[in-house]
Coordinates of C-alpha atoms in Angstrom, one line a residue:
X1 CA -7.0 -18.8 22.2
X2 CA -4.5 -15.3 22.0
X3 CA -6.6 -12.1 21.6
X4 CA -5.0 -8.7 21.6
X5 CA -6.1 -5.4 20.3
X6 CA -5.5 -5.9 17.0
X7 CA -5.7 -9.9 16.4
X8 CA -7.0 -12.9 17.3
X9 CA -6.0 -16.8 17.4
X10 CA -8.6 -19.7 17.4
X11 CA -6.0 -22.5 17.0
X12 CA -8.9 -24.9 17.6
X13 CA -10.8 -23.6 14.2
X14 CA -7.6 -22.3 13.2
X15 CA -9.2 -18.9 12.2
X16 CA -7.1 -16.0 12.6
X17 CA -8.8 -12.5 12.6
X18 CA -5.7 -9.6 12.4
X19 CA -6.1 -6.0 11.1
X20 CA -3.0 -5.6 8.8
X21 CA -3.6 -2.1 8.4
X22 CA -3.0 -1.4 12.1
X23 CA 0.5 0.2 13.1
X24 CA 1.1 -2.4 16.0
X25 CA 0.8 -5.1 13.5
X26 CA 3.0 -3.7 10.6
X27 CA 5.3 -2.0 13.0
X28 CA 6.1 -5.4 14.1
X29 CA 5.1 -8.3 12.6
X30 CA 7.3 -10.6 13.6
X31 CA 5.8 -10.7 17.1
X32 CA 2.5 -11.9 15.6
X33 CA 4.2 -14.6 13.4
X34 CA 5.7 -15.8 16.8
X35 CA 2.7 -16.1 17.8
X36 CA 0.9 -17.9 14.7
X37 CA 4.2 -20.0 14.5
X38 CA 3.4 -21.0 18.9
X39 CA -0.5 -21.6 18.0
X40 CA -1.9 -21.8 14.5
X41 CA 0.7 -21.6 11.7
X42 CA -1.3 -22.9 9.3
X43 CA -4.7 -20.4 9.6
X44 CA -7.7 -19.1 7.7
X45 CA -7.4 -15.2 7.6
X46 CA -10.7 -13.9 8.1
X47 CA -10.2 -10.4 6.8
X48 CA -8.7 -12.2 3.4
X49 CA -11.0 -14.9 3.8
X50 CA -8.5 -17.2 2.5
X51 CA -6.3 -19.8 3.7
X52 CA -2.5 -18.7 4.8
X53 CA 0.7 -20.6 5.7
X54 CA 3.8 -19.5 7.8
X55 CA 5.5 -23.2 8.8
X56 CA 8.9 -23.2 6.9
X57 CA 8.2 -26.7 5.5
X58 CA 4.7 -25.7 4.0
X59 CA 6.1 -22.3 2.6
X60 CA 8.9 -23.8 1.1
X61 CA 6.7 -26.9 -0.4
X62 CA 4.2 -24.3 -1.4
X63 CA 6.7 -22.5 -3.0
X64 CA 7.7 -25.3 -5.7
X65 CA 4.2 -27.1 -6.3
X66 CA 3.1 -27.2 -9.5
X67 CA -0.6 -28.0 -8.5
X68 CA 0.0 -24.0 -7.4
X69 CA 0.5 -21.0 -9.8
X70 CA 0.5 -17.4 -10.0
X71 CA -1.8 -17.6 -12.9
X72 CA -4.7 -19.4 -13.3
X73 CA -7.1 -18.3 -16.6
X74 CA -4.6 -20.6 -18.8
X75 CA -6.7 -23.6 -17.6
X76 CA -10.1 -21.9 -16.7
X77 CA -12.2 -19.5 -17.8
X78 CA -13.5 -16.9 -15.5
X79 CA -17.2 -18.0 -16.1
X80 CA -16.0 -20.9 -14.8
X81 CA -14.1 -20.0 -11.6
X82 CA -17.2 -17.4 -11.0
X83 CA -14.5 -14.4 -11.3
X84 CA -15.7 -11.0 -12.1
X85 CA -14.4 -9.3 -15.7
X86 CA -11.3 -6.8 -15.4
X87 CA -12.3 -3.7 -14.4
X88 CA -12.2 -1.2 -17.3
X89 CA -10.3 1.7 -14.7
X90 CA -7.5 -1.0 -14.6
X91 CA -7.0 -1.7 -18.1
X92 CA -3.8 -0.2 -18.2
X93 CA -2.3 -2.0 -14.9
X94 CA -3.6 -5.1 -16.0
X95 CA -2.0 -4.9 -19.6
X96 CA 1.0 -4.3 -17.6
X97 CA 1.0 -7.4 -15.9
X98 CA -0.6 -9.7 -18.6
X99 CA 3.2 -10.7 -19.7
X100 CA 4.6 -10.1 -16.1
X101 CA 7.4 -13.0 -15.4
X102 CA 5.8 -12.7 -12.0
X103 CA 2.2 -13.3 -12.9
X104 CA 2.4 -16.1 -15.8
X105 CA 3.2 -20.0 -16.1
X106 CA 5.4 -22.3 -18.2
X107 CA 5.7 -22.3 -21.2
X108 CA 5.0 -18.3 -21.4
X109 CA 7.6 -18.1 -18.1
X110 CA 10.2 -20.4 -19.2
X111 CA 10.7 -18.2 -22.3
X112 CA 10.7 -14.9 -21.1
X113 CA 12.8 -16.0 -18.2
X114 CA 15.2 -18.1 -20.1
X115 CA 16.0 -14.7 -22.3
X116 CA 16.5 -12.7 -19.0
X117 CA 18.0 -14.6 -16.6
X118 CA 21.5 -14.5 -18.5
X119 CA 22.0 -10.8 -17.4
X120 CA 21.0 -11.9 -13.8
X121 CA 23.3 -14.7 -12.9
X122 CA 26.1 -14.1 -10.5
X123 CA 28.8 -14.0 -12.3
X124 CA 27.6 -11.5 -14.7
X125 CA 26.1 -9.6 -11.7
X126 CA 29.6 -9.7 -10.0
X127 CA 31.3 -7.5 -12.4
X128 CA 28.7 -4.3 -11.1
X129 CA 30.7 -4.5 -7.9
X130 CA 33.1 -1.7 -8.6
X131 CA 30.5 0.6 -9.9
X132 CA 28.3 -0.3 -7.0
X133 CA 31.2 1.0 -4.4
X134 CA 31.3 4.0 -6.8
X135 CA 28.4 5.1 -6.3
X136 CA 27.8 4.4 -2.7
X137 CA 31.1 6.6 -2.0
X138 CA 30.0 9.3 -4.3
X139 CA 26.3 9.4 -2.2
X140 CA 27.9 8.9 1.1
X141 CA 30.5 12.3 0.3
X142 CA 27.0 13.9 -0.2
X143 CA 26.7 13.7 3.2
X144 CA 29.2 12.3 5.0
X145 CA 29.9 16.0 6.9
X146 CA 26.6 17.4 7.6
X147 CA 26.7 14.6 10.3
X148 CA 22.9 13.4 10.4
X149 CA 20.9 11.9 6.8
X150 CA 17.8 10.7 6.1
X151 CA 19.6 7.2 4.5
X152 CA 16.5 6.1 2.7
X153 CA 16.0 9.2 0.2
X154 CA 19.9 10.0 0.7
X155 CA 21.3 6.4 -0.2
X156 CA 18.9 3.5 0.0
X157 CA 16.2 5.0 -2.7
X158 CA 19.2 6.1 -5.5
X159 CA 21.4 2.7 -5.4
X160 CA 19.2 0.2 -6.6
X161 CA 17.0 2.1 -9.3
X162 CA 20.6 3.0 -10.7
X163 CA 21.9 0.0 -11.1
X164 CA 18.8 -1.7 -12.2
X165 CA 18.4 1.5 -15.0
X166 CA 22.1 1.2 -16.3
X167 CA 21.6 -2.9 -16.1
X168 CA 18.2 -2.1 -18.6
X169 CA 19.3 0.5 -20.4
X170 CA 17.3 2.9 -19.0
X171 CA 18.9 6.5 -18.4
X172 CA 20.0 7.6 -14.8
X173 CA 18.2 10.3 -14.9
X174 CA 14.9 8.9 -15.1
X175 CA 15.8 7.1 -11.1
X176 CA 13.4 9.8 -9.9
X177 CA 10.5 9.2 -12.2
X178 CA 10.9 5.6 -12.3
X179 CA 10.7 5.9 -8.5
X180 CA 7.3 7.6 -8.5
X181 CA 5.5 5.6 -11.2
X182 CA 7.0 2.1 -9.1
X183 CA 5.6 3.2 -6.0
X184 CA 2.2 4.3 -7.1
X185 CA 2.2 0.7 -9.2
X186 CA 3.0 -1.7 -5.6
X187 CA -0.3 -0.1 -4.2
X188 CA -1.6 -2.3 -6.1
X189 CA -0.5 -5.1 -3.8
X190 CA -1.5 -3.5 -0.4
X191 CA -3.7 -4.8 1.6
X192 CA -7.2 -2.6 1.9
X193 CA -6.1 -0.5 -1.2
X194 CA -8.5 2.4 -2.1
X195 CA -10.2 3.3 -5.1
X196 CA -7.5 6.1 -5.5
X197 CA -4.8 4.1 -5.3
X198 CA -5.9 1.6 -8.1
X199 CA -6.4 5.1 -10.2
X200 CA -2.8 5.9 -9.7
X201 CA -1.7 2.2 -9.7
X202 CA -3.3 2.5 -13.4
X203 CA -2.1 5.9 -14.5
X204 CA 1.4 4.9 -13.3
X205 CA 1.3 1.9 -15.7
X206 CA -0.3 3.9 -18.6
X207 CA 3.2 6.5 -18.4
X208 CA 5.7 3.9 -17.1
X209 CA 4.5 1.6 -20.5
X210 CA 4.5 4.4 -22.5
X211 CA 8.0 5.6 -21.6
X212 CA 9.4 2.1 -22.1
X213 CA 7.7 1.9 -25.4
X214 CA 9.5 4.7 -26.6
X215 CA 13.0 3.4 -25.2
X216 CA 12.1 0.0 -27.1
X217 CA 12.1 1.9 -30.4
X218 CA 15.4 3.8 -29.9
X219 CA 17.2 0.5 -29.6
X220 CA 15.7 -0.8 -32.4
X221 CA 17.3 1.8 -34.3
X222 CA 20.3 2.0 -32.1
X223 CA 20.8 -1.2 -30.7
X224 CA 23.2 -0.9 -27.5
X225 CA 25.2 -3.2 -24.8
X226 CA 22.1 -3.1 -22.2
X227 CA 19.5 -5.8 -21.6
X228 CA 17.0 -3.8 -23.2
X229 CA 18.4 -4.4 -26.5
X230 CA 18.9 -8.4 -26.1
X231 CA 15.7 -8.6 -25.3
X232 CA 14.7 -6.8 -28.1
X233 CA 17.2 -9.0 -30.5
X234 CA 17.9 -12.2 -29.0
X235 CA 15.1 -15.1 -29.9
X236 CA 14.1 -18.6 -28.1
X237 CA 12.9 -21.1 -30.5
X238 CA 12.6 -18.5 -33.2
X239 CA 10.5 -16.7 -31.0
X240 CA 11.1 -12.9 -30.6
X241 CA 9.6 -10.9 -27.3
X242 CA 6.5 -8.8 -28.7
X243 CA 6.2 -5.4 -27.8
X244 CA 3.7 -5.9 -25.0
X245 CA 6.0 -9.3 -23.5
X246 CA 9.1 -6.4 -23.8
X247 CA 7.0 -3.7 -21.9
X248 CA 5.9 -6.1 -19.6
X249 CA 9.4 -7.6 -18.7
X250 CA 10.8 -3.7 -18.8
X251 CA 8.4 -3.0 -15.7
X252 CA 8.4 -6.2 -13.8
X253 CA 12.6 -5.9 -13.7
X254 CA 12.5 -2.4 -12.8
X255 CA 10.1 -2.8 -10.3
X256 CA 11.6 -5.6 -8.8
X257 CA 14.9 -4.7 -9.0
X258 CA 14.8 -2.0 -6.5
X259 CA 11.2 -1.7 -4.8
X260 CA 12.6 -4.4 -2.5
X261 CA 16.4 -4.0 -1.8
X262 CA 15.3 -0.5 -1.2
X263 CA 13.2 -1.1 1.5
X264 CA 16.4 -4.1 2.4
X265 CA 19.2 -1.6 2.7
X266 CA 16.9 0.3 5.3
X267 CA 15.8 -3.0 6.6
X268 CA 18.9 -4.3 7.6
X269 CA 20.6 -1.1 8.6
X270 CA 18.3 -0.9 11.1
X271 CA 18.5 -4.2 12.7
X272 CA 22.6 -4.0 12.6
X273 CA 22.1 -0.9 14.9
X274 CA 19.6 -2.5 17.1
X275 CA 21.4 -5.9 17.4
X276 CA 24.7 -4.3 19.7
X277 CA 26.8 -5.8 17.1
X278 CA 29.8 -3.5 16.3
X279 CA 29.9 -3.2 12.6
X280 CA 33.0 -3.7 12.1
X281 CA 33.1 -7.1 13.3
X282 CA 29.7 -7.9 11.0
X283 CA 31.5 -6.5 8.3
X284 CA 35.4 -8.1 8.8
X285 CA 35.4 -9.9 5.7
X286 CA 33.4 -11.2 2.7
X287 CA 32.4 -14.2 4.8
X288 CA 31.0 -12.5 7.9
X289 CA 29.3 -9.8 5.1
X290 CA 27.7 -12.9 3.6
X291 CA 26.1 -14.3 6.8
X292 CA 25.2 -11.0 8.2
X293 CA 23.4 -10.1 5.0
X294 CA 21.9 -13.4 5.0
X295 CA 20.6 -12.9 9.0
X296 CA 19.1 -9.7 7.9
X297 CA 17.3 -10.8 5.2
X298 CA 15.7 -13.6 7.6
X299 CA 15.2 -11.7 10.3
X300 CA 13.1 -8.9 8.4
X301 CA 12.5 -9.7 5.3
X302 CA 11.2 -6.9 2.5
X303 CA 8.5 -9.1 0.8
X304 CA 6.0 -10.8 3.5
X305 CA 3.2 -12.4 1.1
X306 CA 3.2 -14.5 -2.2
X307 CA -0.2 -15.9 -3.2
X308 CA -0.9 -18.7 -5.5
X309 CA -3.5 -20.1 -7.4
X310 CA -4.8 -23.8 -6.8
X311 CA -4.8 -25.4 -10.6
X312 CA -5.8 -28.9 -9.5
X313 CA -7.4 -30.7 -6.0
X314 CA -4.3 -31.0 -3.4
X315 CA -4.7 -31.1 0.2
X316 CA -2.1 -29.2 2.4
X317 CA -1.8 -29.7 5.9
X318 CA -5.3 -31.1 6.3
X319 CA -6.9 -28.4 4.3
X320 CA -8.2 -29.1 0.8
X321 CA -8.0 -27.2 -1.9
X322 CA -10.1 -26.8 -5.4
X323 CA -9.1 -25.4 -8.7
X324 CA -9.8 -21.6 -8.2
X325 CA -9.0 -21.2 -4.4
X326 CA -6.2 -19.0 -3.4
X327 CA -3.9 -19.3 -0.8
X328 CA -1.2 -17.3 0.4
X329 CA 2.7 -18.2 1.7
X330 CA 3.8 -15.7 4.5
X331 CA 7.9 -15.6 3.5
X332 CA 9.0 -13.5 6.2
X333 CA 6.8 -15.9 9.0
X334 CA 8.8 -19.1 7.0
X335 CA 12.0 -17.2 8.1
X336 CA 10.7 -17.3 11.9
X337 CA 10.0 -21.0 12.3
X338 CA 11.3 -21.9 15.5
X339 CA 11.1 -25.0 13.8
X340 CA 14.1 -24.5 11.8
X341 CA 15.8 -21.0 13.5
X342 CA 17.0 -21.4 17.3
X343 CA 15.8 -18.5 18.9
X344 CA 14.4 -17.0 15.7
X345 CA 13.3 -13.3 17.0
X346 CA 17.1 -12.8 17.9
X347 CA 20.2 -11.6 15.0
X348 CA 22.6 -14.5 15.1
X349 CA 25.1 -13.2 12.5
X350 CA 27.3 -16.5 12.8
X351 CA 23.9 -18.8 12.1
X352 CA 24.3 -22.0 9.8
X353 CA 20.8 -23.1 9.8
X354 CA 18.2 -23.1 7.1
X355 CA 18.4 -21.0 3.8
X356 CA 16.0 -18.3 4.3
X357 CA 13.1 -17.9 2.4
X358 CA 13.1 -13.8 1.1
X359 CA 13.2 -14.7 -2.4
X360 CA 11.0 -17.5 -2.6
X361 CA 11.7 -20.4 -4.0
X362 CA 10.9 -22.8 -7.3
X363 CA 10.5 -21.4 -10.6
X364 CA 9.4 -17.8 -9.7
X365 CA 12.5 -17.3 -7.4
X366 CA 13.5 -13.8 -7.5
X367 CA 15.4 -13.9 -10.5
X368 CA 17.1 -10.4 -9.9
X369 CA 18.5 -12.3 -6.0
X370 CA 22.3 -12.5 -7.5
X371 CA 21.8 -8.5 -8.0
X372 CA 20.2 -7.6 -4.5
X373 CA 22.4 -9.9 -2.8
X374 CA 25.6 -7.9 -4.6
X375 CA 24.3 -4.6 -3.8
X376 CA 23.7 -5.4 0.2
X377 CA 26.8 -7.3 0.1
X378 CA 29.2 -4.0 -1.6
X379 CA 27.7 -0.9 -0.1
X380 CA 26.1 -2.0 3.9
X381 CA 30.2 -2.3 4.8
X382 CA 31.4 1.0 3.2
X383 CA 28.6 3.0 4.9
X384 CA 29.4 1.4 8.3
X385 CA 32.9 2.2 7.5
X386 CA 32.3 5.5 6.1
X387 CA 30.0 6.7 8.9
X388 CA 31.7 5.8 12.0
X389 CA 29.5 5.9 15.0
X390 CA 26.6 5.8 13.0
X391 CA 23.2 5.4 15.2
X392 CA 19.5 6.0 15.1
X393 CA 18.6 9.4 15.6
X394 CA 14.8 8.8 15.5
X395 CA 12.7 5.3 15.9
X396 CA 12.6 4.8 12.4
X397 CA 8.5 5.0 10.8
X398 CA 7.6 1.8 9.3
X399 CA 5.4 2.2 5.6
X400 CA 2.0 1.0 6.0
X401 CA 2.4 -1.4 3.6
X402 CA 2.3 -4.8 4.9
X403 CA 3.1 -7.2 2.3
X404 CA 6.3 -5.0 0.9
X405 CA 7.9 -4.3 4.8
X406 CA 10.3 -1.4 5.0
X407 CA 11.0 2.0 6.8
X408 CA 9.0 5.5 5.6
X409 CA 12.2 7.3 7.2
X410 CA 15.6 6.3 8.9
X411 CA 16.9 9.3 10.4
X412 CA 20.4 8.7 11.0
X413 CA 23.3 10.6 12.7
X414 CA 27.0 9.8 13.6

């Protein structure tokens, strides 16, 4: 049994008991997922009092099941599944999400997706390159003499609400609203959230659904070349998006597009200055970009939880499971299996192992993964190459946020 001052291992009962609100968890996780991975990977969180899994195998598995969804009051009532009513303060929020591509199940998810992921796939994605390297340079001359930058507000925070906005339809402008509204909306998500937070969680979604409705009824009338507009347009089995399914989609996309790769871009710049690595042999050519994007994206992932629903009986790894029951797949743990990584707490940018696990996997793969995968892949080499000597200036703060892991601040100087 491992005990510490903020967690606890029974591998016997396989209960864990882990304060994820305490800084030497979230600071560094990955030392307690070595530690979960070496005792208990499977485990019952006591805090969550529910049932978690970190073993690549199981995550993966988990992952693609269909006896597991994100939704699960398409085949039960809440009476039923002894679930309270929505809560009236969150009426807004939870409109928000009713038509969410990340919260709903086939056949609702194969349509919406199916109309979306057209705009998504690589090679359409592909073609943002150049503008991509446009705008990095054009943040980076911002700075690029003062000699020190805070890179997440500076570079990190701008890049992939742009791109995400022009890819929409939405104007550039808005970046800084559409930042504010995002991040009050994740709270949501956070482990231990407060009664404030869900208040601002549902304000956010109130103005951020609003705004969207009123961008839906300019493209009606002035239809444009921007996803916004084939959504609006384009129909699947004579079915058109309604206006909630449109405001729904609008959010999810422009929450997902950048709330992640955000915290990535910060992510990964830090572990490239911490590995000893000199950039420019990370960054040589599109092949050594590729696997060193790829290493950073195991080694600290952005997104640490997805939870599921159990829709029918299944058993997983000796533990059963009834319709109703939630469990939850640790993604960034899955990326630590010392199962499937050699040495997994080290960056190996020349590793050929297993595909990691950041984006999930199955039919709720992160549909916008072509797009992140671009933008880490065009603008981590120019600011290595633009910023030569670059190194941390502070230990970067890491966001109490457990499930969405990224940096407060990354004070940088060169």
């Amino acid at each position: 049994m491992t005990t510490s001052s903020f967690f606890s291992i029974d591998p016997v009962a396989r209960r864990v008991s882990l304060n994820a609100r305490d800084p030497a968890f979230y600071n560094n996780p990955n030392a307690v997922y070595a530690a979960l991975h070496a005792e208990c990977p499977t485990f019952y969180w006591e805090q969550q009092q529910q049932w978690y899994f970190t073993g690549y195998d199981h995550v993966n598995g988990l992952l693609r099941d269909r006896r597991f969804g994100r939704q699960i009051l398409h085949v039960a009532s809440r009476e039923e599944l002894g679930l309270p009513a929505p809560q009236p303060h969150l009426k807004n929020f939870d409109l928000a999400e009713r038509h969410s591509l990340l919260e709903i199940e086939p056949p609702e998810h194969t349509r919406l997706r199916t109309l979306v992921n057209r705009a998504f796939v690589s090679r359409h994605v592909e073609k943002m390159k150049p503008e991509l390297a446009e705008l990095a340079n054009r943040l980076i001359d911002a700075f690029a003499e003062k000699g020190e930058v805070e890179l997440l507000s500076a570079f990190a925070d701008i890049i992939p609400v742009t791109m995400i906005a022009r890819m929409i339809g939405i104007p550039e402008e808005m970046g800084p609203q559409l930042l504010k509204w995002s991040h009050a909306y994740v709270r949501m998500y956070i482990f231990g959230r407060t009664p404030e937070d869900e208040l601002a969680a549902d304000q956010a979604a109130e103005e951020f659904a609003d705004y969207v409705k009123t961008v839906i009824r300019e493209r009606r009338a002035q239809p444009r070349d921007d996803l916004l507009t084939h959504m609006i347009t384009t129909e699947h089995k004579g079915q058109y998006l309604t206006e909630d399914e449109l405001v729904s989609t609008t959010i999810v996309l422009l929450n997902a597009g950048h709330e992640a790769t955000v915290h990535q871009i910060g992510n990964s710049v830090r572990v490239i200055l911490e590995s000893g690595y000199a950039p420019a042999e990370l960054f040589k050519d599109e092949a050594t970009t590729e696997r060193t994007v790829e290493e950073t994206l195991r080694i600290c992932a952005p997104v640490h939880v997805f939870q599921r629903w159990c829709l029918e009986p299944a058993e997983i790894d000796g533990v059963s499971f009834q319709r109703g029951d939630k469990v939850a797949m640790i993604l960034a743990a899955a990326n630590l299996d010392p199962t499937k990584f050699s040495d997994p707490l080290t960056f190996k940018p020349d590793r050929n192992e297993a595909p990691n696990l950041s984006f999930g996997a199955g039919i709720h793969f992160c549909i916008g993964a072509p797009l992140a995968r671009l933008e880490l892949n065009a603008v981590l080499p120019i600011l290595f190459e633009r910023l030569g000597g670059l190194r941390l200036k502070k230990t970067p703060e890491v966001k109490d946020l457990y499930q969405f892991h990224g940096l407060d601040k990354l004070e940088l100087s060169w």
